[in-house]
Amino acid sequence: MAEVKLDQVEKVYPGGFCAIKEMYLEIHDGELMVLVGPSGCGKSTML
């Protein structure tokens, strides 16, 4: 069985820009997850 769990993930770029702060994500076995949002909102950074 597979599971993805992210707990308190943060991404801070050089210069101090915080792109992601305290992100939580849990995907259980057999579940699908879709990440949607406008351009520039941080989808690729989260991945």
Coordinates of N, CA and C in Angstrom, one line a residue:
M1 N 0.8 -1.2 0.0 CA 0.0 0.0 0.0 C 0.9 1.2 0.0
A2 N 0.4 2.3 -0.7 CA 1.2 3.5 -0.8 C 0.4 4.7 -0.1
E3 N 1.2 5.6 0.4 CA 0.6 6.8 1.0 C 1.6 7.9 0.9
V4 N 1.1 9.1 0.7 CA 1.9 10.3 0.6 C 1.4 11.2 1.8
K5 N 2.4 11.6 2.6 CA 2.0 12.5 3.7 C 3.1 13.6 3.8
L6 N 2.6 14.9 3.7 CA 3.5 16.0 3.9 C 3.0 16.7 5.2
D7 N 4.0 17.0 6.1 CA 3.6 17.6 7.4 C 4.5 18.8 7.6
Q8 N 3.9 20.0 7.7 CA 4.6 21.3 7.9 C 5.7 21.6 6.9
V9 N 5.4 21.4 5.6 CA 6.3 21.7 4.6 C 6.4 23.2 4.4
E10 N 7.6 23.7 4.2 CA 7.9 25.1 3.9 C 8.9 25.2 2.8
K11 N 8.7 26.3 2.0 CA 9.7 26.6 1.0 C 10.0 28.1 1.0
V12 N 11.2 28.4 1.4 CA 11.6 29.8 1.4 C 12.8 30.0 0.4
Y13 N 12.6 30.9 -0.5 CA 13.6 31.2 -1.5 C 14.7 32.1 -0.9
P14 N 15.9 32.1 -1.5 CA 16.9 33.1 -1.2 C 16.4 34.5 -1.2
G15 N 16.7 35.3 -0.2 CA 16.1 36.6 -0.2 C 14.9 36.7 0.8
G16 N 14.5 35.5 1.3 CA 13.5 35.5 2.3 C 12.0 35.3 1.9
F17 N 11.8 35.2 0.5 CA 10.4 35.0 0.1 C 9.9 33.7 0.4
C18 N 8.8 33.6 1.2 CA 8.2 32.4 1.7 C 7.1 32.0 0.7
A19 N 7.3 30.9 -0.1 CA 6.4 30.5 -1.1 C 5.3 29.6 -0.5
I20 N 5.8 28.7 0.4 CA 4.8 27.8 1.1 C 5.2 27.8 2.5
K21 N 4.1 27.9 3.4 CA 4.3 27.9 4.8 C 3.3 26.9 5.5
E22 N 3.9 26.0 6.2 CA 3.1 25.0 7.0 C 2.0 24.3 6.1
M23 N 2.5 23.7 5.1 CA 1.5 23.0 4.2 C 1.4 21.5 4.7
Y24 N 0.2 21.1 4.8 CA -0.2 19.7 5.2 C -0.9 19.1 4.0
L25 N -0.5 17.8 3.7 CA -1.2 17.1 2.7 C -1.1 15.6 3.0
E26 N -2.2 14.9 2.8 CA -2.2 13.5 3.0 C -3.1 12.8 1.9
I27 N -2.4 11.9 1.2 CA -3.1 11.2 0.1 C -3.0 9.7 0.5
H28 N -4.1 9.1 0.6 CA -4.2 7.6 1.0 C -4.1 6.7 -0.2
D29 N -3.8 5.5 0.0 CA -3.8 4.5 -1.0 C -5.1 4.5 -1.8
G30 N -5.0 4.5 -3.1 CA -6.2 4.5 -3.9 C -6.8 5.8 -4.2
E31 N -6.4 6.9 -3.5 CA -6.9 8.2 -3.8 C -6.2 8.9 -4.9
L32 N -6.9 9.8 -5.6 CA -6.3 10.7 -6.6 C -6.3 12.1 -6.0
M33 N -5.3 12.9 -6.4 CA -5.3 14.3 -6.0 C -5.0 15.1 -7.2
V34 N -5.8 16.2 -7.3 CA -5.7 17.2 -8.4 C -5.3 18.5 -7.8
L35 N -4.3 19.1 -8.3 CA -3.9 20.4 -7.8 C -4.2 21.5 -8.9
V36 N -5.1 22.4 -8.5 CA -5.5 23.4 -9.5 C -5.4 24.8 -8.9
G37 N -5.2 25.8 -9.7 CA -5.1 27.2 -9.3 C -4.6 28.0 -10.4
P38 N -4.7 29.3 -10.2 CA -4.2 30.3 -11.3 C -2.7 30.2 -11.4
S39 N -2.3 30.8 -12.5 CA -0.8 30.8 -12.8 C -0.1 31.6 -11.7
G40 N 1.0 31.1 -11.2 CA 1.8 31.8 -10.2 C 1.3 31.6 -8.8
C41 N 0.4 30.7 -8.5 CA -0.1 30.5 -7.1 C 0.8 29.5 -6.3
G42 N 1.7 28.8 -7.0 CA 2.6 27.9 -6.2 C 2.4 26.4 -6.5
K43 N 1.6 26.0 -7.5 CA 1.4 24.6 -7.8 C 2.7 23.9 -8.0
S44 N 3.5 24.3 -8.9 CA 4.8 23.7 -9.2 C 5.7 23.6 -8.0
T45 N 5.7 24.7 -7.3 CA 6.6 24.8 -6.1 C 6.1 23.7 -5.1
M46 N 4.9 23.5 -4.9 CA 4.4 22.5 -4.0 C 4.8 21.1 -4.5
L47 N 4.7 20.9 -5.8 CA 5.1 19.5 -6.3 C 6.6 19.3 -6.1

